[in-house]
PDB file of C-alpha atoms in Angstrom:
ATOM      1  CA  MET Y   1       0.000   0.000   0.000  1.00  0.00           C
ATOM      2  CA  ASN Y   2       1.458   3.319  -1.004  1.00  0.00           C
ATOM      3  CA  THR Y   3       1.221   6.614   0.882  1.00  0.00           C
ATOM      4  CA  GLN Y   4      -1.630   7.941  -1.234  1.00  0.00           C
ATOM      5  CA  GLN Y   5      -3.770   4.844  -0.600  1.00  0.00           C
ATOM      6  CA  HIS Y   6      -2.949   4.965   3.109  1.00  0.00           C
ATOM      7  CA  ASN Y   7      -3.955   8.629   3.308  1.00  0.00           C
ATOM      8  CA  LYS Y   8      -7.239   7.957   1.452  1.00  0.00           C
ATOM      9  CA  ILE Y   9      -8.116   5.174   3.876  1.00  0.00           C
ATOM     10  CA  THR Y  10      -7.189   7.361   6.836  1.00  0.00           C
ATOM     11  CA  ILE Y  11      -9.405  10.203   5.627  1.00  0.00           C
ATOM     12  CA  GLY Y  12     -12.282   7.787   4.972  1.00  0.00           C
ATOM     13  CA  VAL Y  13     -11.991   6.224   8.426  1.00  0.00           C
ATOM     14  CA  LEU Y  14     -11.650   9.659  10.021  1.00  0.00           C
ATOM     15  CA  ILE Y  15     -14.803  10.953   8.314  1.00  0.00           C
ATOM     16  CA  GLY Y  16     -16.695   7.752   9.158  1.00  0.00           C
ATOM     17  CA  VAL Y  17     -15.688   7.888  12.817  1.00  0.00           C
ATOM     18  CA  MET Y  18     -16.587  11.578  13.120  1.00  0.00           C
ATOM     19  CA  VAL Y  19     -20.009  11.017  11.514  1.00  0.00           C
ATOM     20  CA  PHE Y  20     -20.600   8.032  13.797  1.00  0.00           C
ATOM     21  CA  GLN Y  21     -19.691  10.074  16.896  1.00  0.00           C
ATOM     22  CA  ALA Y  22     -21.869  12.973  15.749  1.00  0.00           C
ATOM     23  CA  LEU Y  23     -24.814  10.582  15.258  1.00  0.00           C
ATOM     24  CA  CYS Y  24     -24.252   9.072  18.712  1.00  0.00           C
ATOM     25  CA  LEU Y  25     -24.222  12.554  20.265  1.00  0.00           C
ATOM     26  CA  ALA Y  26     -27.338  13.559  18.325  1.00  0.00           C
ATOM     27  CA  TRP Y  27     -29.129  10.419  19.513  1.00  0.00           C
ATOM     28  CA  GLU Y  28     -28.087  11.103  23.122  1.00  0.00           C
ATOM     29  CA  SER Y  29     -29.206  14.734  22.824  1.00  0.00           C
ATOM     30  CA  MET Y  30     -32.654  13.677  21.678  1.00  0.00           C
ATOM     31  CA  ASN Y  31     -32.954  11.022  24.399  1.00  0.00           C
ATOM     32  CA  GLY Y  32     -32.316  12.875  27.628  1.00  0.00           C
ATOM     33  CA  GLY Y  33     -29.111  14.759  26.912  1.00  0.00           C
ATOM     34  CA  VAL Y  34     -25.467  13.930  26.318  1.00  0.00           C
ATOM     35  CA  VAL Y  35     -24.224  11.600  29.028  1.00  0.00           C
ATOM     36  CA  THR Y  36     -21.564  12.628  31.518  1.00  0.00           C
ATOM     37  CA  HIS Y  37     -19.799   9.744  33.265  1.00  0.00           C
ATOM     38  CA  HIS Y  38     -18.805  10.590  36.829  1.00  0.00           C
ATOM     39  CA  PHE Y  39     -15.857   9.044  38.621  1.00  0.00           C
ATOM     40  CA  LEU Y  40     -16.871   6.152  40.878  1.00  0.00           C
ATOM     41  CA  MET Y  41     -20.415   6.714  39.531  1.00  0.00           C
ATOM     42  CA  ARG Y  42     -20.963   9.523  42.049  1.00  0.00           C
ATOM     43  CA  LYS Y  43     -22.521  12.770  40.832  1.00  0.00           C
ATOM     44  CA  ASP Y  44     -20.602  14.774  43.450  1.00  0.00           C
ATOM     45  CA  LEU Y  45     -17.321  13.813  41.748  1.00  0.00           C
ATOM     46  CA  PRO Y  46     -16.060  15.251  38.435  1.00  0.00           C
ATOM     47  CA  GLY Y  47     -17.324  13.722  35.230  1.00  0.00           C
ATOM     48  CA  VAL Y  48     -16.298  13.197  31.635  1.00  0.00           C
ATOM     49  CA  SER Y  49     -18.800  14.146  28.955  1.00  0.00           C
ATOM     50  CA  ASN Y  50     -19.332  12.137  25.783  1.00  0.00           C
ATOM     51  CA  TRP Y  51     -18.702  15.385  23.884  1.00  0.00           C
ATOM     52  CA  TRP Y  52     -15.013  14.552  24.334  1.00  0.00           C
ATOM     53  CA  GLY Y  53     -15.529  11.893  21.673  1.00  0.00           C
ATOM     54  CA  LEU Y  54     -15.313  14.617  19.034  1.00  0.00           C
ATOM     55  CA  VAL Y  55     -11.683  15.066  20.104  1.00  0.00           C
ATOM     56  CA  ILE Y  56     -10.712  11.598  21.327  1.00  0.00           C
ATOM     57  CA  LEU Y  57     -11.802   9.554  18.316  1.00  0.00           C
ATOM     58  CA  PRO Y  58     -10.256  11.706  15.546  1.00  0.00           C
ATOM     59  CA  VAL Y  59      -6.978  11.977  17.461  1.00  0.00           C
ATOM     60  CA  LEU Y  60      -6.986   8.225  18.051  1.00  0.00           C
ATOM     61  CA  VAL Y  61      -7.659   7.543  14.349  1.00  0.00           C
ATOM     62  CA  LEU Y  62      -4.801   9.838  13.289  1.00  0.00           C
ATOM     63  CA  CYS Y  63      -2.372   8.369  15.833  1.00  0.00           C
ATOM     64  CA  THR Y  64      -3.345   4.843  14.776  1.00  0.00           C
ATOM     65  CA  SER Y  65      -2.843   5.716  11.118  1.00  0.00           C
ATOM     66  CA  TYR Y  66       0.594   7.173  11.836  1.00  0.00           C
ATOM     67  CA  SER Y  67       1.567   4.130  13.899  1.00  0.00           C
ATOM     68  CA  ILE Y  68       0.440   1.693  11.202  1.00  0.00           C
ATOM     69  CA  LYS Y  69       2.228   3.669   8.485  1.00  0.00           C
ATOM     70  CA  LYS Y  70       5.449   3.758  10.523  1.00  0.00           C
ATOM     71  CA  ARG Y  71       5.290   0.037  11.381  1.00  0.00           C
ATOM     72  CA  ALA Y  72       4.503  -0.853   7.748  1.00  0.00           C
ATOM     73  CA  ALA Y  73       7.574   1.068   6.576  1.00  0.00           C
ATOM     74  CA  ASN Y  74       9.757  -0.872   9.035  1.00  0.00           C
ATOM     75  CA  HIS Y  75       8.059  -4.201   8.311  1.00  0.00           C
ATOM     76  CA  ALA Y  76      10.102  -6.667   6.350  1.00  0.00           C
ATOM     77  CA  GLY Y  77       8.096  -9.039   4.242  1.00  0.00           C
ATOM     78  CA  GLY Y  78       4.654  -9.021   2.719  1.00  0.00           C
ATOM     79  CA  HIS Y  79       2.709  -5.856   3.361  1.00  0.00           C
ATOM     80  CA  SER Y  80      -0.589  -7.574   2.570  1.00  0.00           C
ATOM     81  CA  LYS Y  81      -0.055  -9.935   5.526  1.00  0.00           C
ATOM     82  CA  PHE Y  82       0.870  -6.985   7.748  1.00  0.00           C
ATOM     83  CA  TYR Y  83      -2.294  -5.051   6.844  1.00  0.00           C
ATOM     84  CA  ARG Y  84      -4.395  -8.202   7.189  1.00  0.00           C
ATOM     85  CA  ASN Y  85      -3.046  -8.673  10.726  1.00  0.00           C
ATOM     86  CA  VAL Y  86      -3.814  -5.029  11.540  1.00  0.00           C
ATOM     87  CA  CYS Y  87      -7.398  -5.487  10.314  1.00  0.00           C
ATOM     88  CA  ILE Y  88      -7.786  -8.708  12.307  1.00  0.00           C
ATOM     89  CA  ALA Y  89      -6.508  -7.061  15.498  1.00  0.00           C
ATOM     90  CA  PHE Y  90      -8.798  -4.052  15.025  1.00  0.00           C
ATOM     91  CA  SER Y  91     -11.830  -6.216  14.215  1.00  0.00           C
ATOM     92  CA  ALA Y  92     -11.233  -8.603  17.110  1.00  0.00           C
ATOM     93  CA  MET Y  93     -11.008  -5.775  19.630  1.00  0.00           C
ATOM     94  CA  LEU Y  94     -14.041  -4.075  18.083  1.00  0.00           C
ATOM     95  CA  LEU Y  95     -16.104  -7.260  18.485  1.00  0.00           C
ATOM     96  CA  VAL Y  96     -14.891  -7.876  22.040  1.00  0.00           C
ATOM     97  CA  SER Y  97     -15.714  -4.303  22.982  1.00  0.00           C
ATOM     98  CA  VAL Y  98     -19.187  -4.408  21.437  1.00  0.00           C
ATOM     99  CA  ALA Y  99     -19.885  -7.694  23.236  1.00  0.00           C
ATOM    100  CA  GLN Y 100     -18.578  -6.344  26.548  1.00  0.00           C
ATOM    101  CA  SER Y 101     -20.567  -3.113  26.222  1.00  0.00           C
ATOM    102  CA  THR Y 102     -23.733  -4.968  25.272  1.00  0.00           C
ATOM    103  CA  VAL Y 103     -23.434  -7.296  28.249  1.00  0.00           C
ATOM    104  CA  PHE Y 104     -22.722  -4.341  30.552  1.00  0.00           C
ATOM    105  CA  SER Y 105     -25.693  -2.339  29.261  1.00  0.00           C
ATOM    106  CA  LEU Y 106     -27.958  -5.346  29.806  1.00  0.00           C
ATOM    107  CA  GLY Y 107     -27.009  -5.307  33.488  1.00  0.00           C
ATOM    108  CA  TYR Y 108     -24.529  -8.180  33.595  1.00  0.00           C
ATOM    109  CA  HIS Y 109     -21.721  -6.155  35.150  1.00  0.00           C
ATOM    110  CA  GLU Y 110     -19.872  -9.210  36.468  1.00  0.00           C
ATOM    111  CA  VAL Y 111     -19.681 -10.733  32.989  1.00  0.00           C
ATOM    112  CA  ALA Y 112     -18.302  -7.449  31.637  1.00  0.00           C
ATOM    113  CA  MET Y 113     -15.619  -7.529  34.346  1.00  0.00           C
ATOM    114  CA  PHE Y 114     -14.714 -11.088  33.352  1.00  0.00           C
ATOM    115  CA  VAL Y 115     -14.321  -9.905  29.755  1.00  0.00           C
ATOM    116  CA  LEU Y 116     -11.923  -7.217  30.996  1.00  0.00           C
ATOM    117  CA  LEU Y 117     -10.007  -9.831  32.991  1.00  0.00           C
ATOM    118  CA  GLY Y 118      -9.901 -11.968  29.844  1.00  0.00           C
ATOM    119  CA  LEU Y 119      -8.403  -9.028  27.967  1.00  0.00           C
ATOM    120  CA  ILE Y 120      -5.758  -8.641  30.651  1.00  0.00           C
ATOM    121  CA  LEU Y 121      -4.856 -12.321  30.235  1.00  0.00           C
ATOM    122  CA  ALA Y 122      -4.932 -11.978  26.433  1.00  0.00           C
ATOM    123  CA  ALA Y 123      -2.538  -9.032  26.766  1.00  0.00           C
ATOM    124  CA  LEU Y 124       0.040 -11.479  28.127  1.00  0.00           C
ATOM    125  CA  VAL Y 125       0.042 -13.273  24.768  1.00  0.00           C
ATOM    126  CA  PHE Y 126      -1.095 -10.713  22.192  1.00  0.00           C
ATOM    127  CA  PRO Y 127       0.225  -7.156  21.721  1.00  0.00           C
ATOM    128  CA  LEU Y 128      -3.011  -5.399  22.707  1.00  0.00           C
ATOM    129  CA  HIS Y 129      -1.119  -2.152  23.306  1.00  0.00           C
ATOM    130  CA  ARG Y 130      -0.977  -1.473  19.573  1.00  0.00           C
ATOM    131  CA  LEU Y 131      -3.113   1.449  18.544  1.00  0.00           C
ATOM    132  CA  GLU Y 132      -5.317  -0.522  16.163  1.00  0.00           C
ATOM    133  CA  CYS Y 133      -6.389  -2.616  19.169  1.00  0.00           C
ATOM    134  CA  VAL Y 134      -6.967   0.479  21.282  1.00  0.00           C
ATOM    135  CA  LEU Y 135      -9.000   2.126  18.495  1.00  0.00           C
ATOM    136  CA  GLY Y 136     -11.082  -1.019  17.990  1.00  0.00           C
ATOM    137  CA  TYR Y 137     -11.817  -1.273  21.707  1.00  0.00           C
ATOM    138  CA  VAL Y 138     -12.743   2.388  22.119  1.00  0.00           C
ATOM    139  CA  LEU Y 139     -14.790   2.524  18.929  1.00  0.00           C
ATOM    140  CA  GLY Y 140     -16.663  -0.660  19.830  1.00  0.00           C
ATOM    141  CA  SER Y 141     -17.975   0.777  23.067  1.00  0.00           C
ATOM    142  CA  THR Y 142     -18.633   4.310  21.816  1.00  0.00           C
ATOM    143  CA  PHE Y 143     -22.346   3.775  21.195  1.00  0.00           C
ATOM    144  CA  PHE Y 144     -22.956   2.282  24.637  1.00  0.00           C
ATOM    145  CA  THR Y 145     -20.646   4.212  26.955  1.00  0.00           C
ATOM    146  CA  GLY Y 146     -19.032   6.933  24.872  1.00  0.00           C
ATOM    147  CA  PRO Y 147     -15.360   6.973  23.934  1.00  0.00           C
ATOM    148  CA  ALA Y 148     -13.937   8.477  27.124  1.00  0.00           C
ATOM    149  CA  MET Y 149     -14.725   5.689  29.591  1.00  0.00           C
ATOM    150  CA  PRO Y 150     -13.222   2.775  27.630  1.00  0.00           C
ATOM    151  CA  PHE Y 151      -9.810   4.347  28.182  1.00  0.00           C
ATOM    152  CA  VAL Y 152      -9.906   3.012  31.743  1.00  0.00           C
ATOM    153  CA  GLY Y 153     -10.077  -0.518  30.382  1.00  0.00           C
ATOM    154  CA  VAL Y 154      -7.567   0.266  27.658  1.00  0.00           C
ATOM    155  CA  VAL Y 155      -5.073   1.601  30.186  1.00  0.00           C
ATOM    156  CA  ILE Y 156      -5.339  -1.560  32.268  1.00  0.00           C
ATOM    157  CA  PHE Y 157      -4.748  -4.118  29.531  1.00  0.00           C
ATOM    158  CA  SER Y 158      -2.370  -1.885  27.550  1.00  0.00           C
ATOM    159  CA  VAL Y 159      -0.047  -1.465  30.530  1.00  0.00           C
ATOM    160  CA  VAL Y 160       0.042  -5.242  30.990  1.00  0.00           C
ATOM    161  CA  SER Y 161       0.675  -5.705  27.268  1.00  0.00           C
ATOM    162  CA  VAL Y 162       3.458  -3.103  27.172  1.00  0.00           C
ATOM    163  CA  LEU Y 163       5.165  -4.577  30.218  1.00  0.00           C
ATOM    164  CA  VAL Y 164       5.056  -8.095  28.825  1.00  0.00           C
ATOM    165  CA  HIS Y 165       5.846  -7.421  25.159  1.00  0.00           C
ATOM    166  CA  LEU Y 166       8.267  -4.515  25.440  1.00  0.00           C
ATOM    167  CA  CYS Y 167       9.967  -5.176  28.783  1.00  0.00           C
ATOM    168  CA  ILE Y 168       9.701  -8.746  30.032  1.00  0.00           C
ATOM    169  CA  LYS Y 169       9.891 -10.717  26.739  1.00  0.00           C
ATOM    170  CA  PRO Y 170      13.027  -8.865  25.534  1.00  0.00           C
ATOM    171  CA  LEU Y 171      14.725  -9.493  28.886  1.00  0.00           C
ATOM    172  CA  ILE Y 172      13.856 -13.184  28.780  1.00  0.00           C
ATOM    173  CA  SER Y 173      15.022 -13.605  25.181  1.00  0.00           C
ATOM    174  CA  LYS Y 174      18.230 -11.702  25.977  1.00  0.00           C
ATOM    175  CA  GLY Y 175      18.850 -14.015  28.948  1.00  0.00           C
ATOM    176  CA  ILE Y 176      18.233 -17.104  26.814  1.00  0.00           C
ATOM    177  CA  ARG Y 177      20.633 -15.839  24.139  1.00  0.00           C
ATOM    178  CA  SER Y 178      23.289 -15.066  26.783  1.00  0.00           C
ATOM    179  CA  ARG Y 179      22.919 -18.508  28.301  1.00  0.00           C
ATOM    180  CA  LYS Y 180      23.238 -20.206  24.883  1.00  0.00           C
ATOM    181  CA  GLU Y 181      26.378 -18.191  24.108  1.00  0.00           C
ATOM    182  CA  ALA Y 182      27.889 -19.081  27.491  1.00  0.00           C
ATOM    183  CA  LEU Y 183      27.436 -22.826  26.997  1.00  0.00           C
ATOM    184  CA  PRO Y 184      30.612 -24.703  26.087  1.00  0.00           C
ATOM    185  CA  ARG Y 185      30.695 -26.018  22.566  1.00  0.00           C
TER     186      ARG Y 185
END
């Protein structure tokens, strides 16, 4: 995929996400007002309005696009496989987020927590800190909870993913390589 194609896709996704967020806000406005989520679900504490989605989602789309473009440039091998993997990661997180949000909105809060715990465990194996995963997760729950609140969940499993994939795994592989080099031949 060349730069022009990448930019066209980015602009298309950006416009689609902004229209989607605007429609969600319009729907909320016509059904009791735009929701503000308060910390610890207490109205006496500060809250985060769903209006922030007009900033959060476009910035997240642009950061994701930049990250994908940068990783694709550094990726050795077939670009079609790379982009397919990006689409799979985005789609998987989108589906998980929609399922989690649906279950939560139906009142099964414990099941939604188990999904979050499952994501934390999945972050030990899969690089869920990548921005396409973050965008998929946030976008998937935008209709139900707005885009601001999913960042709490994203922070939790992204920190685990970063620690495992960028800190712990390199240390382990470095130790294994050192041990192999130290063995007598």
